[in-house]
Amino acid sequence: MIIITQLVSALAPLLAKDNRLKVGLAVAALVVHRFWGRAPGTRRRKDLKGPWEWPILGGLITMATVPPSDMLNFLTRMDDTYGPVWTVSIPGVGRLITIDSPELVEYCLKTNFWNYEKGEDMRVRCEVLFGHGIFTADGDNWRFQRKLASHIFTVRAFREYTNDVFVLEAMKVVNLLGQAADEGLEIDFQELMHKFTLDAFGVVSFGKSFGCLDSLDHEPEFAVAIDKMMALLTERMFDPLWKVTERFTERGQQFQRLQKLVQQYSIDVIRERRECGIQEGSYKPFNVLGDRKDLLQMIMETTDGEGNPLSDDMIKDMVLNYTLAARDTTAQALTWLFFNLLKADADSEVLNRLVDEIDSVFQGNTPTYETHKRQKWGEACLFETLRLYPVVPRNMKRCISDDILPDGTRVYEGEFVSWSTWAMGRQESIWGPDARQFRPERWLNSEKPSQGKFSSFHVGPRVCLGQQFAIIESMVLLALVFQRFTFEMVDPNRGDDYELSFTLPMAKGLLVRVKRRQDVSTH
């Protein structure tokens, strides 16, 4: 208010001569006063810490000046400055209250789960890709899809997928790595992992792979379209006026083209199944799953709460959601794991111990569901990677009704609680003085951390059902490739640069060189 007083004093001579200027300034002053320290549609929160908020603009200027490549580090610095709880309001989005505390995260996502939802705005923004799938679903729709998924991701399924899907697709990766080694090629390991996880879940979802691993340079149109849509959707998430801007920009037109391509692929597969008489049980899988049902078949045989078959659109949305989740998360986790093993300042003992464990456990043999349980160091390396490089590095939920968090923080209806697993993984108050160091040994012979402390697989009722799927798939891949190859980064001094997205892709991929091991034999 001091600034306004000084401004009025400076303009006093002009105000005495121009009544219109007086009225204009009076209106402007009223607007500024009304929205002082907050964005329109939000409540001023003098009780919470946070960066400076401008009248009307709130924290928009602060957030807009942060480069996308530094956003997660910015959130970490905010935690260092203000503590685990701080706030900012953004026009067109609302008020975000950061809750980077294990206790608060567990309270909002588990203890008081039903009071925090994805929200209508999230559903509308993401509908172009995720439709009405489980990613953005709330309430009864989420409950229905969750129950169905729980019947799909079972121990029996994991055991069968290990032998029939993970090993088969991972051996295709081995063949491509062998080609790269023999021809002296540099390969983008992140791209290769995206191909591996998409093909693997393609078999689980549709009964057939997408053909991503047919060759090193093969890029199926479906996979390319998904990558482009994810990038465009990230832009939309940071655009408060996206409904307007997309009418007059190329982004809106691109969305339409890509959405049509992705949806048409799914619809074509569904129609193919219907033509095969799957509803009458005459369809038989035509792939490595043998007589077992794939995800699509299970969903198509499901009915809604009233006993009616699911619509093609609903089936499409459900299968696409699971496929996208299975592809990006595991692929990026494996990429960041390799980065931490191969970078210039990596502890060589971590990699040596990983290879020694694989040689000891498998002795050149093929992994099975039972043997993956003996990869204790491999699993510790994966968990430590997910602690520092969580594949969903930030998230938020909308408060349905006024609430008081365990630390006394008030959250009002319509406000958002947000948390960053990236920032929390780097907090010494949570993980100790070595929080920012890659130390897999912290996961051995220690008490399992709470979901709030290690939330990389989410927390509470929405915890990732595919957690074991991802772990087993990763362990199989690690075993098969480290049995046969050694790796080095093309640029071991590169930083941990990331692309701002829903997940955590490494910026510009991870270029590696591959060599065949000469000291072992495989069976």
Short mmCIF file of C-alpha atoms in Angstrom, two decimals:
data_model
loop_
_atom_site.label_atom_id
_atom_site.label_comp_id
_atom_site.label_asym_id
_atom_site.label_seq_id
_atom_site.Cartn_x
_atom_site.Cartn_y
_atom_site.Cartn_z
CA MET A 1 0.00 0.00 0.00
CA ILE A 2 2.97 2.35 0.54
CA ILE A 3 3.72 2.10 -3.18
CA ILE A 4 0.18 3.19 -4.07
CA THR A 5 0.36 6.14 -1.64
CA GLN A 6 3.64 7.33 -3.16
CA LEU A 7 2.23 6.96 -6.67
CA VAL A 8 -0.86 9.01 -5.84
CA SER A 9 1.30 11.75 -4.30
CA ALA A 10 3.45 11.93 -7.41
CA LEU A 11 0.39 12.22 -9.64
CA ALA A 12 -1.38 14.80 -7.46
CA PRO A 13 -0.74 17.76 -9.83
CA LEU A 14 -2.25 15.85 -12.76
CA LEU A 15 -5.18 14.61 -10.72
CA ALA A 16 -6.15 18.19 -9.88
CA LYS A 17 -6.59 18.98 -13.59
CA ASP A 18 -8.15 15.78 -15.03
CA ASN A 19 -11.29 14.25 -13.51
CA ARG A 20 -11.21 11.27 -15.89
CA LEU A 21 -7.74 10.41 -14.68
CA LYS A 22 -9.01 10.63 -11.12
CA VAL A 23 -11.79 8.16 -11.84
CA GLY A 24 -9.48 5.80 -13.71
CA LEU A 25 -6.91 5.78 -10.96
CA ALA A 26 -9.60 5.33 -8.33
CA VAL A 27 -10.94 2.28 -10.13
CA ALA A 28 -7.43 0.90 -10.62
CA ALA A 29 -6.66 1.46 -6.94
CA LEU A 30 -9.82 -0.38 -5.92
CA VAL A 31 -8.97 -3.32 -8.18
CA VAL A 32 -5.39 -3.47 -6.90
CA HIS A 33 -6.60 -3.25 -3.31
CA ARG A 34 -9.19 -5.98 -3.87
CA PHE A 35 -6.68 -8.39 -5.38
CA TRP A 36 -3.65 -7.38 -3.32
CA GLY A 37 -1.35 -10.35 -2.84
CA ARG A 38 -3.49 -12.81 -4.77
CA ALA A 39 -4.83 -13.83 -8.16
CA PRO A 40 -8.54 -13.38 -8.93
CA GLY A 41 -10.67 -16.25 -7.69
CA THR A 42 -8.32 -17.07 -4.82
CA ARG A 43 -8.19 -16.22 -1.13
CA ARG A 44 -5.34 -14.11 0.24
CA ARG A 45 -3.24 -16.27 2.57
CA LYS A 46 -1.25 -14.01 4.89
CA ASP A 47 -0.91 -16.99 7.23
CA LEU A 48 1.32 -18.89 4.79
CA LYS A 49 4.86 -18.24 3.59
CA GLY A 50 5.75 -17.99 -0.07
CA PRO A 51 7.26 -15.81 -2.80
CA TRP A 52 5.92 -12.29 -3.38
CA GLU A 53 2.49 -12.19 -4.99
CA TRP A 54 1.50 -9.26 -7.19
CA PRO A 55 -2.00 -7.81 -7.24
CA ILE A 56 -4.13 -9.70 -9.79
CA LEU A 57 -1.11 -11.57 -11.19
CA GLY A 58 -0.37 -13.37 -7.94
CA GLY A 59 2.74 -15.50 -8.38
CA LEU A 60 2.46 -15.67 -12.16
CA ILE A 61 5.53 -13.51 -12.78
CA THR A 62 7.61 -15.52 -10.33
CA MET A 63 6.63 -18.83 -11.90
CA ALA A 64 6.82 -17.58 -15.50
CA THR A 65 10.43 -16.44 -15.07
CA VAL A 66 11.57 -19.93 -14.07
CA PRO A 67 12.96 -21.82 -17.10
CA PRO A 68 11.15 -25.14 -17.65
CA SER A 69 14.49 -26.92 -17.31
CA ASP A 70 14.89 -25.48 -13.80
CA MET A 71 11.33 -25.84 -12.46
CA LEU A 72 11.99 -28.84 -10.22
CA ASN A 73 15.15 -27.30 -8.81
CA PHE A 74 13.14 -24.10 -8.23
CA LEU A 75 10.63 -26.07 -6.16
CA THR A 76 13.52 -27.53 -4.18
CA ARG A 77 14.91 -24.04 -3.52
CA MET A 78 11.47 -22.87 -2.37
CA ASP A 79 11.40 -25.73 0.14
CA ASP A 80 14.87 -24.72 1.32
CA THR A 81 13.73 -21.10 1.72
CA TYR A 82 10.21 -21.39 3.14
CA GLY A 83 10.08 -24.91 4.53
CA PRO A 84 7.81 -27.75 3.40
CA VAL A 85 4.64 -25.61 3.41
CA TRP A 86 4.39 -22.52 1.21
CA THR A 87 1.94 -21.08 -1.28
CA VAL A 88 1.49 -19.23 -4.55
CA SER A 89 -1.62 -18.23 -6.52
CA ILE A 90 -1.80 -18.25 -10.32
CA PRO A 91 -4.52 -16.64 -12.48
CA GLY A 92 -6.65 -19.23 -14.23
CA VAL A 93 -5.28 -22.02 -12.04
CA GLY A 94 -5.95 -21.12 -8.41
CA ARG A 95 -4.06 -21.21 -5.15
CA LEU A 96 -1.45 -23.94 -4.76
CA ILE A 97 -0.32 -24.90 -1.26
CA THR A 98 2.87 -26.95 -1.29
CA ILE A 99 2.90 -29.73 1.33
CA ASP A 100 6.37 -31.29 0.93
CA SER A 101 6.20 -33.16 4.22
CA PRO A 102 5.73 -36.96 4.49
CA GLU A 103 3.10 -36.49 7.19
CA LEU A 104 1.06 -34.01 5.15
CA VAL A 105 1.33 -35.95 1.89
CA GLU A 106 0.15 -39.11 3.61
CA TYR A 107 -2.72 -37.25 5.27
CA CYS A 108 -4.05 -35.73 2.03
CA LEU A 109 -3.56 -38.80 -0.16
CA LYS A 110 -4.41 -41.52 2.34
CA THR A 111 -5.97 -40.48 5.66
CA ASN A 112 -8.37 -37.93 4.16
CA PHE A 113 -8.27 -39.33 0.64
CA TRP A 114 -11.85 -38.57 -0.37
CA ASN A 115 -11.49 -34.86 0.37
CA TYR A 116 -8.87 -34.35 -2.35
CA GLU A 117 -9.55 -35.01 -6.04
CA LYS A 118 -7.94 -34.57 -9.43
CA GLY A 119 -10.62 -32.02 -10.24
CA GLU A 120 -12.66 -30.98 -13.25
CA ASP A 121 -9.99 -28.64 -14.64
CA MET A 122 -7.47 -31.49 -14.79
CA ARG A 123 -9.97 -33.77 -16.51
CA VAL A 124 -10.85 -31.15 -19.13
CA ARG A 125 -7.22 -30.28 -19.88
CA CYS A 126 -6.14 -33.91 -20.22
CA GLU A 127 -9.21 -35.35 -21.91
CA VAL A 128 -7.64 -35.02 -25.36
CA LEU A 129 -5.20 -37.83 -24.50
CA PHE A 130 -6.42 -39.60 -21.36
CA GLY A 131 -10.15 -39.33 -22.03
CA HIS A 132 -12.10 -40.61 -19.03
CA GLY A 133 -9.40 -43.09 -18.00
CA ILE A 134 -8.09 -43.79 -14.52
CA PHE A 135 -5.40 -41.06 -14.61
CA THR A 136 -7.90 -38.22 -14.29
CA ALA A 137 -10.93 -40.08 -12.92
CA ASP A 138 -12.51 -39.32 -9.54
CA GLY A 139 -15.36 -40.79 -7.52
CA ASP A 140 -17.35 -43.75 -8.83
CA ASN A 141 -15.59 -43.77 -12.20
CA TRP A 142 -12.20 -44.07 -10.50
CA ARG A 143 -13.50 -46.70 -8.07
CA PHE A 144 -14.84 -48.85 -10.93
CA GLN A 145 -11.62 -48.68 -12.96
CA ARG A 146 -9.46 -49.30 -9.91
CA LYS A 147 -11.40 -52.43 -8.99
CA LEU A 148 -11.05 -53.76 -12.53
CA ALA A 149 -7.31 -53.05 -12.57
CA SER A 150 -6.82 -54.91 -9.29
CA HIS A 151 -8.02 -58.09 -11.01
CA ILE A 152 -5.51 -57.60 -13.81
CA PHE A 153 -2.29 -56.84 -11.90
CA THR A 154 -2.05 -60.03 -9.86
CA VAL A 155 0.84 -62.18 -8.66
CA ARG A 156 -0.17 -64.88 -11.13
CA ALA A 157 -0.13 -62.37 -13.97
CA PHE A 158 3.30 -61.04 -12.94
CA ARG A 159 4.70 -64.57 -12.87
CA GLU A 160 3.36 -65.31 -16.35
CA TYR A 161 4.36 -61.93 -17.81
CA THR A 162 7.94 -62.43 -16.59
CA ASN A 163 8.45 -65.52 -18.73
CA ASP A 164 6.18 -64.73 -21.68
CA VAL A 165 6.53 -60.97 -22.12
CA PHE A 166 9.40 -59.36 -20.24
CA VAL A 167 12.06 -61.88 -21.23
CA LEU A 168 10.85 -62.04 -24.84
CA GLU A 169 10.86 -58.26 -25.32
CA ALA A 170 14.08 -57.76 -23.34
CA MET A 171 15.82 -60.25 -25.63
CA LYS A 172 14.83 -58.03 -28.55
CA VAL A 173 16.63 -55.21 -26.72
CA VAL A 174 19.63 -57.52 -26.34
CA ASN A 175 19.64 -58.14 -30.10
CA LEU A 176 19.58 -54.41 -30.87
CA LEU A 177 22.35 -53.75 -28.34
CA GLY A 178 24.37 -56.51 -29.96
CA GLN A 179 23.94 -54.81 -33.33
CA ALA A 180 25.05 -51.48 -31.85
CA ALA A 181 28.08 -53.11 -30.24
CA ASP A 182 29.14 -54.91 -33.41
CA GLU A 183 28.70 -51.83 -35.60
CA GLY A 184 30.16 -49.35 -33.10
CA LEU A 185 26.94 -47.33 -32.97
CA GLU A 186 25.99 -44.77 -30.36
CA ILE A 187 22.41 -45.30 -29.22
CA ASP A 188 19.90 -43.28 -27.24
CA PHE A 189 19.24 -45.54 -24.29
CA GLN A 190 16.14 -43.58 -23.25
CA GLU A 191 14.57 -44.03 -26.67
CA LEU A 192 15.41 -47.73 -26.58
CA MET A 193 13.76 -48.10 -23.16
CA HIS A 194 10.62 -46.33 -24.37
CA LYS A 195 10.46 -48.83 -27.22
CA PHE A 196 11.00 -51.75 -24.86
CA THR A 197 8.32 -50.78 -22.35
CA LEU A 198 5.77 -49.84 -25.02
CA ASP A 199 6.23 -53.12 -26.86
CA ALA A 200 6.10 -55.14 -23.64
CA PHE A 201 2.87 -53.55 -22.49
CA GLY A 202 1.53 -53.69 -26.02
CA VAL A 203 1.54 -57.48 -25.69
CA VAL A 204 -0.11 -57.25 -22.27
CA SER A 205 -2.69 -54.70 -23.48
CA PHE A 206 -3.50 -55.60 -27.08
CA GLY A 207 -2.05 -59.08 -27.42
CA LYS A 208 0.66 -57.88 -29.79
CA SER A 209 3.64 -55.56 -29.70
CA PHE A 210 3.76 -52.26 -31.57
CA GLY A 211 6.88 -53.35 -33.44
CA CYS A 212 9.07 -50.69 -31.82
CA LEU A 213 11.97 -53.12 -31.40
CA ASP A 214 11.94 -54.37 -34.98
CA SER A 215 15.05 -52.27 -35.66
CA LEU A 216 17.11 -49.50 -34.06
CA ASP A 217 15.60 -46.80 -36.25
CA HIS A 218 12.00 -48.04 -36.38
CA GLU A 219 9.51 -45.54 -34.94
CA PRO A 220 5.85 -46.63 -35.14
CA GLU A 221 3.43 -43.84 -35.95
CA PHE A 222 1.43 -44.58 -32.79
CA ALA A 223 4.46 -44.10 -30.51
CA VAL A 224 5.55 -40.89 -32.26
CA ALA A 225 2.03 -39.48 -31.93
CA ILE A 226 1.94 -40.20 -28.19
CA ASP A 227 5.29 -38.45 -27.67
CA LYS A 228 4.08 -35.36 -29.50
CA MET A 229 0.77 -35.30 -27.61
CA MET A 230 2.54 -35.53 -24.24
CA ALA A 231 4.73 -32.56 -25.18
CA LEU A 232 1.72 -30.51 -26.31
CA LEU A 233 -0.23 -31.45 -23.20
CA THR A 234 2.61 -30.20 -21.01
CA GLU A 235 2.42 -26.83 -22.80
CA ARG A 236 -1.33 -26.77 -22.19
CA MET A 237 -0.88 -27.41 -18.45
CA PHE A 238 1.18 -24.22 -18.13
CA ASP A 239 -1.17 -22.10 -20.25
CA PRO A 240 -4.02 -20.57 -18.18
CA LEU A 241 -5.69 -19.38 -21.40
CA TRP A 242 -5.29 -22.61 -23.36
CA LYS A 243 -8.93 -22.73 -24.45
CA VAL A 244 -8.41 -19.41 -26.23
CA THR A 245 -4.84 -19.76 -27.48
CA GLU A 246 -5.40 -23.20 -29.01
CA ARG A 247 -8.12 -21.79 -31.26
CA PHE A 248 -5.60 -19.51 -32.92
CA THR A 249 -2.38 -21.53 -32.76
CA GLU A 250 -0.94 -24.62 -34.39
CA ARG A 251 -1.13 -26.48 -31.07
CA GLY A 252 -4.89 -26.88 -31.29
CA GLN A 253 -4.70 -28.24 -34.83
CA GLN A 254 -1.89 -30.63 -33.90
CA PHE A 255 -3.94 -31.99 -31.02
CA GLN A 256 -6.81 -32.79 -33.36
CA ARG A 257 -4.60 -34.61 -35.86
CA LEU A 258 -2.70 -36.61 -33.25
CA GLN A 259 -5.78 -37.45 -31.20
CA LYS A 260 -7.46 -38.87 -34.28
CA LEU A 261 -4.44 -41.04 -35.06
CA VAL A 262 -4.04 -42.43 -31.52
CA GLN A 263 -7.73 -43.06 -31.00
CA GLN A 264 -8.18 -44.64 -34.42
CA TYR A 265 -5.49 -47.22 -33.68
CA SER A 266 -7.23 -48.25 -30.46
CA ILE A 267 -10.71 -48.28 -31.98
CA ASP A 268 -9.50 -50.40 -34.91
CA VAL A 269 -8.09 -53.03 -32.52
CA ILE A 270 -11.33 -53.06 -30.52
CA ARG A 271 -13.44 -53.49 -33.65
CA GLU A 272 -11.15 -56.26 -34.84
CA ARG A 273 -11.81 -58.09 -31.59
CA ARG A 274 -15.56 -57.59 -31.84
CA GLU A 275 -15.51 -58.97 -35.37
CA CYS A 276 -13.69 -62.03 -34.02
CA GLY A 277 -16.66 -62.65 -31.72
CA ILE A 278 -14.81 -62.02 -28.48
CA GLN A 279 -18.06 -61.31 -26.64
CA GLU A 280 -19.20 -64.85 -27.39
CA GLY A 281 -15.89 -66.28 -26.28
CA SER A 282 -14.83 -67.54 -29.71
CA TYR A 283 -11.79 -65.27 -29.96
CA LYS A 284 -8.45 -66.85 -29.15
CA PRO A 285 -5.29 -64.81 -28.54
CA PHE A 286 -2.88 -65.02 -31.43
CA ASN A 287 0.38 -64.38 -29.61
CA VAL A 288 2.74 -65.43 -26.83
CA LEU A 289 -0.03 -65.17 -24.24
CA GLY A 290 -1.41 -68.44 -25.56
CA ASP A 291 -4.91 -69.08 -24.22
CA ARG A 292 -4.64 -66.37 -21.55
CA LYS A 293 -6.51 -63.10 -21.85
CA ASP A 294 -4.81 -59.80 -22.51
CA LEU A 295 -5.89 -56.54 -20.91
CA LEU A 296 -8.15 -55.57 -23.81
CA GLN A 297 -9.99 -58.88 -23.68
CA MET A 298 -10.54 -58.60 -19.91
CA ILE A 299 -11.96 -55.10 -20.23
CA MET A 300 -14.19 -55.98 -23.17
CA GLU A 301 -15.74 -58.80 -21.16
CA THR A 302 -16.46 -56.43 -18.25
CA THR A 303 -19.81 -54.74 -17.67
CA ASP A 304 -20.65 -51.49 -15.92
CA GLY A 305 -22.56 -51.21 -12.64
CA GLU A 306 -25.85 -51.89 -14.41
CA GLY A 307 -24.65 -54.96 -16.29
CA ASN A 308 -24.19 -53.22 -19.65
CA PRO A 309 -21.13 -53.76 -21.89
CA LEU A 310 -18.61 -50.93 -21.80
CA SER A 311 -18.61 -48.52 -24.74
CA ASP A 312 -15.73 -48.58 -27.20
CA ASP A 313 -14.71 -45.11 -26.01
CA MET A 314 -14.51 -46.26 -22.39
CA ILE A 315 -12.51 -49.35 -23.34
CA LYS A 316 -10.15 -47.21 -25.44
CA ASP A 317 -9.57 -44.74 -22.61
CA MET A 318 -8.86 -47.45 -20.06
CA VAL A 319 -6.37 -49.35 -22.21
CA LEU A 320 -4.58 -46.17 -23.33
CA ASN A 321 -4.20 -44.96 -19.74
CA TYR A 322 -2.57 -48.19 -18.61
CA THR A 323 -0.35 -48.33 -21.69
CA LEU A 324 0.92 -44.77 -21.25
CA ALA A 325 1.61 -45.34 -17.57
CA ALA A 326 3.50 -48.56 -18.21
CA ARG A 327 5.62 -47.05 -20.98
CA ASP A 328 6.91 -43.73 -19.66
CA THR A 329 7.42 -44.52 -16.00
CA THR A 330 9.51 -47.67 -16.28
CA ALA A 331 11.45 -46.47 -19.33
CA GLN A 332 12.47 -43.23 -17.64
CA ALA A 333 13.32 -44.95 -14.36
CA LEU A 334 15.70 -47.28 -16.21
CA THR A 335 17.22 -44.33 -18.08
CA TRP A 336 17.93 -42.39 -14.89
CA LEU A 337 19.31 -45.56 -13.29
CA PHE A 338 21.82 -45.98 -16.12
CA PHE A 339 22.70 -42.29 -15.83
CA ASN A 340 23.53 -42.71 -12.14
CA LEU A 341 25.58 -45.82 -12.86
CA LEU A 342 27.59 -44.37 -15.76
CA LYS A 343 28.12 -40.65 -15.10
CA ALA A 344 31.65 -39.37 -14.51
CA ASP A 345 31.36 -38.96 -10.74
CA ALA A 346 29.49 -42.24 -10.17
CA ASP A 347 30.81 -44.65 -7.56
CA SER A 348 32.17 -47.52 -9.69
CA GLU A 349 31.53 -49.93 -6.83
CA VAL A 350 27.77 -49.51 -7.30
CA LEU A 351 27.92 -50.80 -10.88
CA ASN A 352 30.47 -53.50 -10.06
CA ARG A 353 28.26 -54.79 -7.26
CA LEU A 354 25.23 -54.81 -9.58
CA VAL A 355 27.02 -56.86 -12.24
CA ASP A 356 28.45 -59.24 -9.62
CA GLU A 357 24.97 -59.83 -8.22
CA ILE A 358 23.56 -60.57 -11.67
CA ASP A 359 26.39 -63.00 -12.47
CA SER A 360 25.96 -64.74 -9.12
CA VAL A 361 22.16 -65.01 -9.19
CA PHE A 362 21.67 -66.01 -12.83
CA GLN A 363 24.99 -67.60 -13.81
CA GLY A 364 24.20 -66.92 -17.46
CA ASN A 365 20.64 -68.25 -17.24
CA THR A 366 17.39 -66.50 -18.15
CA PRO A 367 15.56 -64.57 -15.40
CA THR A 368 12.31 -65.92 -13.96
CA TYR A 369 9.70 -64.54 -11.60
CA GLU A 370 11.38 -66.33 -8.70
CA THR A 371 14.94 -65.21 -9.43
CA HIS A 372 14.11 -61.51 -9.55
CA LYS A 373 13.49 -61.62 -5.79
CA ARG A 374 17.19 -62.28 -5.28
CA GLN A 375 18.24 -59.07 -7.04
CA LYS A 376 18.43 -57.13 -3.78
CA TRP A 377 21.13 -54.70 -4.92
CA GLY A 378 19.46 -54.18 -8.29
CA GLU A 379 16.18 -53.33 -6.59
CA ALA A 380 17.99 -50.99 -4.18
CA CYS A 381 19.55 -49.19 -7.16
CA LEU A 382 16.11 -48.82 -8.76
CA PHE A 383 14.51 -47.45 -5.58
CA GLU A 384 17.37 -45.02 -5.01
CA THR A 385 16.95 -43.82 -8.59
CA LEU A 386 13.22 -43.28 -8.02
CA ARG A 387 13.96 -41.39 -4.80
CA LEU A 388 16.14 -38.83 -6.58
CA TYR A 389 14.55 -39.00 -10.03
CA PRO A 390 10.86 -39.83 -9.48
CA VAL A 391 9.09 -40.43 -12.76
CA VAL A 392 6.16 -38.27 -11.60
CA PRO A 393 8.18 -35.43 -10.04
CA ARG A 394 5.26 -33.22 -8.97
CA ASN A 395 1.53 -33.56 -8.53
CA MET A 396 -1.48 -31.81 -7.06
CA LYS A 397 -5.02 -32.40 -5.81
CA ARG A 398 -8.03 -30.11 -5.37
CA CYS A 399 -9.59 -29.72 -1.93
CA ILE A 400 -13.32 -30.56 -1.93
CA SER A 401 -14.23 -29.10 1.48
CA ASP A 402 -12.40 -26.95 4.04
CA ASP A 403 -9.75 -28.91 5.92
CA ILE A 404 -7.07 -28.49 8.58
CA LEU A 405 -3.86 -30.45 8.03
CA PRO A 406 -2.04 -32.19 10.92
CA ASP A 407 0.39 -29.26 11.25
CA GLY A 408 -2.48 -26.76 11.55
CA THR A 409 -2.35 -25.50 7.96
CA ARG A 410 -5.81 -24.59 6.67
CA VAL A 411 -6.83 -25.65 3.17
CA TYR A 412 -10.03 -24.11 1.84
CA GLU A 413 -12.46 -25.57 -0.67
CA GLY A 414 -11.18 -25.12 -4.22
CA GLU A 415 -7.54 -24.66 -3.22
CA PHE A 416 -4.94 -27.16 -4.40
CA VAL A 417 -2.41 -29.07 -2.37
CA SER A 418 0.73 -29.80 -4.38
CA TRP A 419 3.81 -31.82 -3.63
CA SER A 420 7.09 -32.54 -5.38
CA THR A 421 8.62 -35.97 -4.94
CA TRP A 422 11.73 -34.53 -6.61
CA ALA A 423 12.11 -31.83 -3.95
CA MET A 424 11.22 -34.16 -1.08
CA GLY A 425 13.83 -36.68 -2.21
CA ARG A 426 16.48 -33.98 -1.77
CA GLN A 427 15.48 -32.75 1.69
CA GLU A 428 17.96 -33.51 4.47
CA SER A 429 15.14 -33.23 7.00
CA ILE A 430 13.56 -36.28 5.36
CA TRP A 431 16.49 -38.39 4.13
CA GLY A 432 19.43 -37.21 6.23
CA PRO A 433 22.63 -35.28 5.42
CA ASP A 434 23.37 -37.48 2.38
CA ALA A 435 19.94 -36.85 0.85
CA ARG A 436 21.34 -35.60 -2.46
CA GLN A 437 23.78 -38.47 -2.88
CA PHE A 438 23.04 -41.66 -4.83
CA ARG A 439 23.46 -44.35 -2.16
CA PRO A 440 21.54 -47.59 -2.88
CA GLU A 441 22.76 -49.09 0.39
CA ARG A 442 20.22 -46.97 2.27
CA TRP A 443 17.60 -49.46 1.05
CA LEU A 444 19.35 -52.57 2.42
CA ASN A 445 18.62 -53.91 5.90
CA SER A 446 16.63 -50.82 6.78
CA GLU A 447 13.04 -50.21 7.75
CA LYS A 448 10.74 -49.69 4.77
CA PRO A 449 9.95 -45.96 4.49
CA SER A 450 6.37 -44.79 4.79
CA GLN A 451 4.43 -44.04 1.62
CA GLY A 452 4.51 -40.36 2.54
CA LYS A 453 8.30 -40.40 2.73
CA PHE A 454 8.84 -42.42 -0.45
CA SER A 455 5.88 -41.54 -2.66
CA SER A 456 7.33 -42.40 -6.08
CA PHE A 457 4.64 -45.06 -6.47
CA HIS A 458 2.02 -42.65 -5.07
CA VAL A 459 0.24 -42.93 -1.73
CA GLY A 460 -2.95 -44.40 -0.32
CA PRO A 461 -5.85 -45.81 -2.37
CA ARG A 462 -4.30 -44.53 -5.62
CA VAL A 463 -0.95 -46.24 -5.03
CA CYS A 464 0.42 -47.68 -8.27
CA LEU A 465 -1.06 -51.12 -8.96
CA GLY A 466 1.68 -51.72 -11.51
CA GLN A 467 4.50 -51.27 -8.99
CA GLN A 468 5.53 -54.94 -9.03
CA PHE A 469 5.04 -55.00 -12.80
CA ALA A 470 7.59 -52.17 -13.16
CA ILE A 471 10.06 -53.66 -10.68
CA ILE A 472 10.06 -57.12 -12.27
CA GLU A 473 10.27 -55.69 -15.79
CA SER A 474 13.26 -53.56 -14.73
CA MET A 475 15.05 -56.43 -13.00
CA VAL A 476 14.63 -58.68 -16.05
CA LEU A 477 16.02 -55.98 -18.34
CA LEU A 478 19.00 -55.29 -16.06
CA ALA A 479 19.83 -58.98 -15.78
CA LEU A 480 19.73 -59.71 -19.50
CA VAL A 481 21.73 -56.69 -20.66
CA PHE A 482 24.42 -56.68 -17.96
CA GLN A 483 24.97 -60.41 -18.50
CA ARG A 484 26.11 -59.56 -22.01
CA PHE A 485 27.27 -55.95 -22.30
CA THR A 486 29.21 -53.09 -20.77
CA PHE A 487 28.17 -49.48 -21.27
CA GLU A 488 29.67 -46.02 -21.23
CA MET A 489 28.06 -42.62 -21.65
CA VAL A 490 29.09 -40.67 -24.71
CA ASP A 491 29.27 -37.60 -22.47
CA PRO A 492 29.87 -38.80 -18.90
CA ASN A 493 30.04 -35.19 -17.69
CA ARG A 494 26.54 -34.25 -18.86
CA GLY A 495 24.18 -32.97 -16.20
CA ASP A 496 20.87 -34.37 -15.05
CA ASP A 497 18.89 -32.10 -17.36
CA TYR A 498 15.25 -33.02 -17.77
CA GLU A 499 12.31 -32.01 -19.91
CA LEU A 500 9.32 -30.53 -18.13
CA SER A 501 6.49 -33.00 -18.66
CA PHE A 502 3.95 -35.09 -16.77
CA THR A 503 6.77 -37.51 -16.17
CA LEU A 504 10.57 -37.03 -16.06
CA PRO A 505 12.18 -37.65 -19.46
CA MET A 506 15.88 -36.88 -19.68
CA ALA A 507 16.55 -33.90 -21.92
CA LYS A 508 18.10 -34.92 -25.25
CA GLY A 509 18.09 -38.57 -24.24
CA LEU A 510 21.01 -40.64 -22.93
CA LEU A 511 23.61 -41.48 -25.56
CA VAL A 512 25.68 -44.57 -24.73
CA ARG A 513 28.26 -46.83 -26.34
CA VAL A 514 27.92 -50.58 -25.96
CA LYS A 515 30.51 -53.36 -25.89
CA ARG A 516 30.05 -57.10 -25.58
CA ARG A 517 31.37 -58.72 -22.42
CA GLN A 518 34.09 -61.29 -23.08
CA ASP A 519 34.22 -62.82 -19.59
CA VAL A 520 30.88 -64.66 -19.39
CA SER A 521 28.72 -67.14 -21.26
CA THR A 522 24.92 -67.11 -21.38
CA HIS A 523 22.39 -69.86 -21.86
#
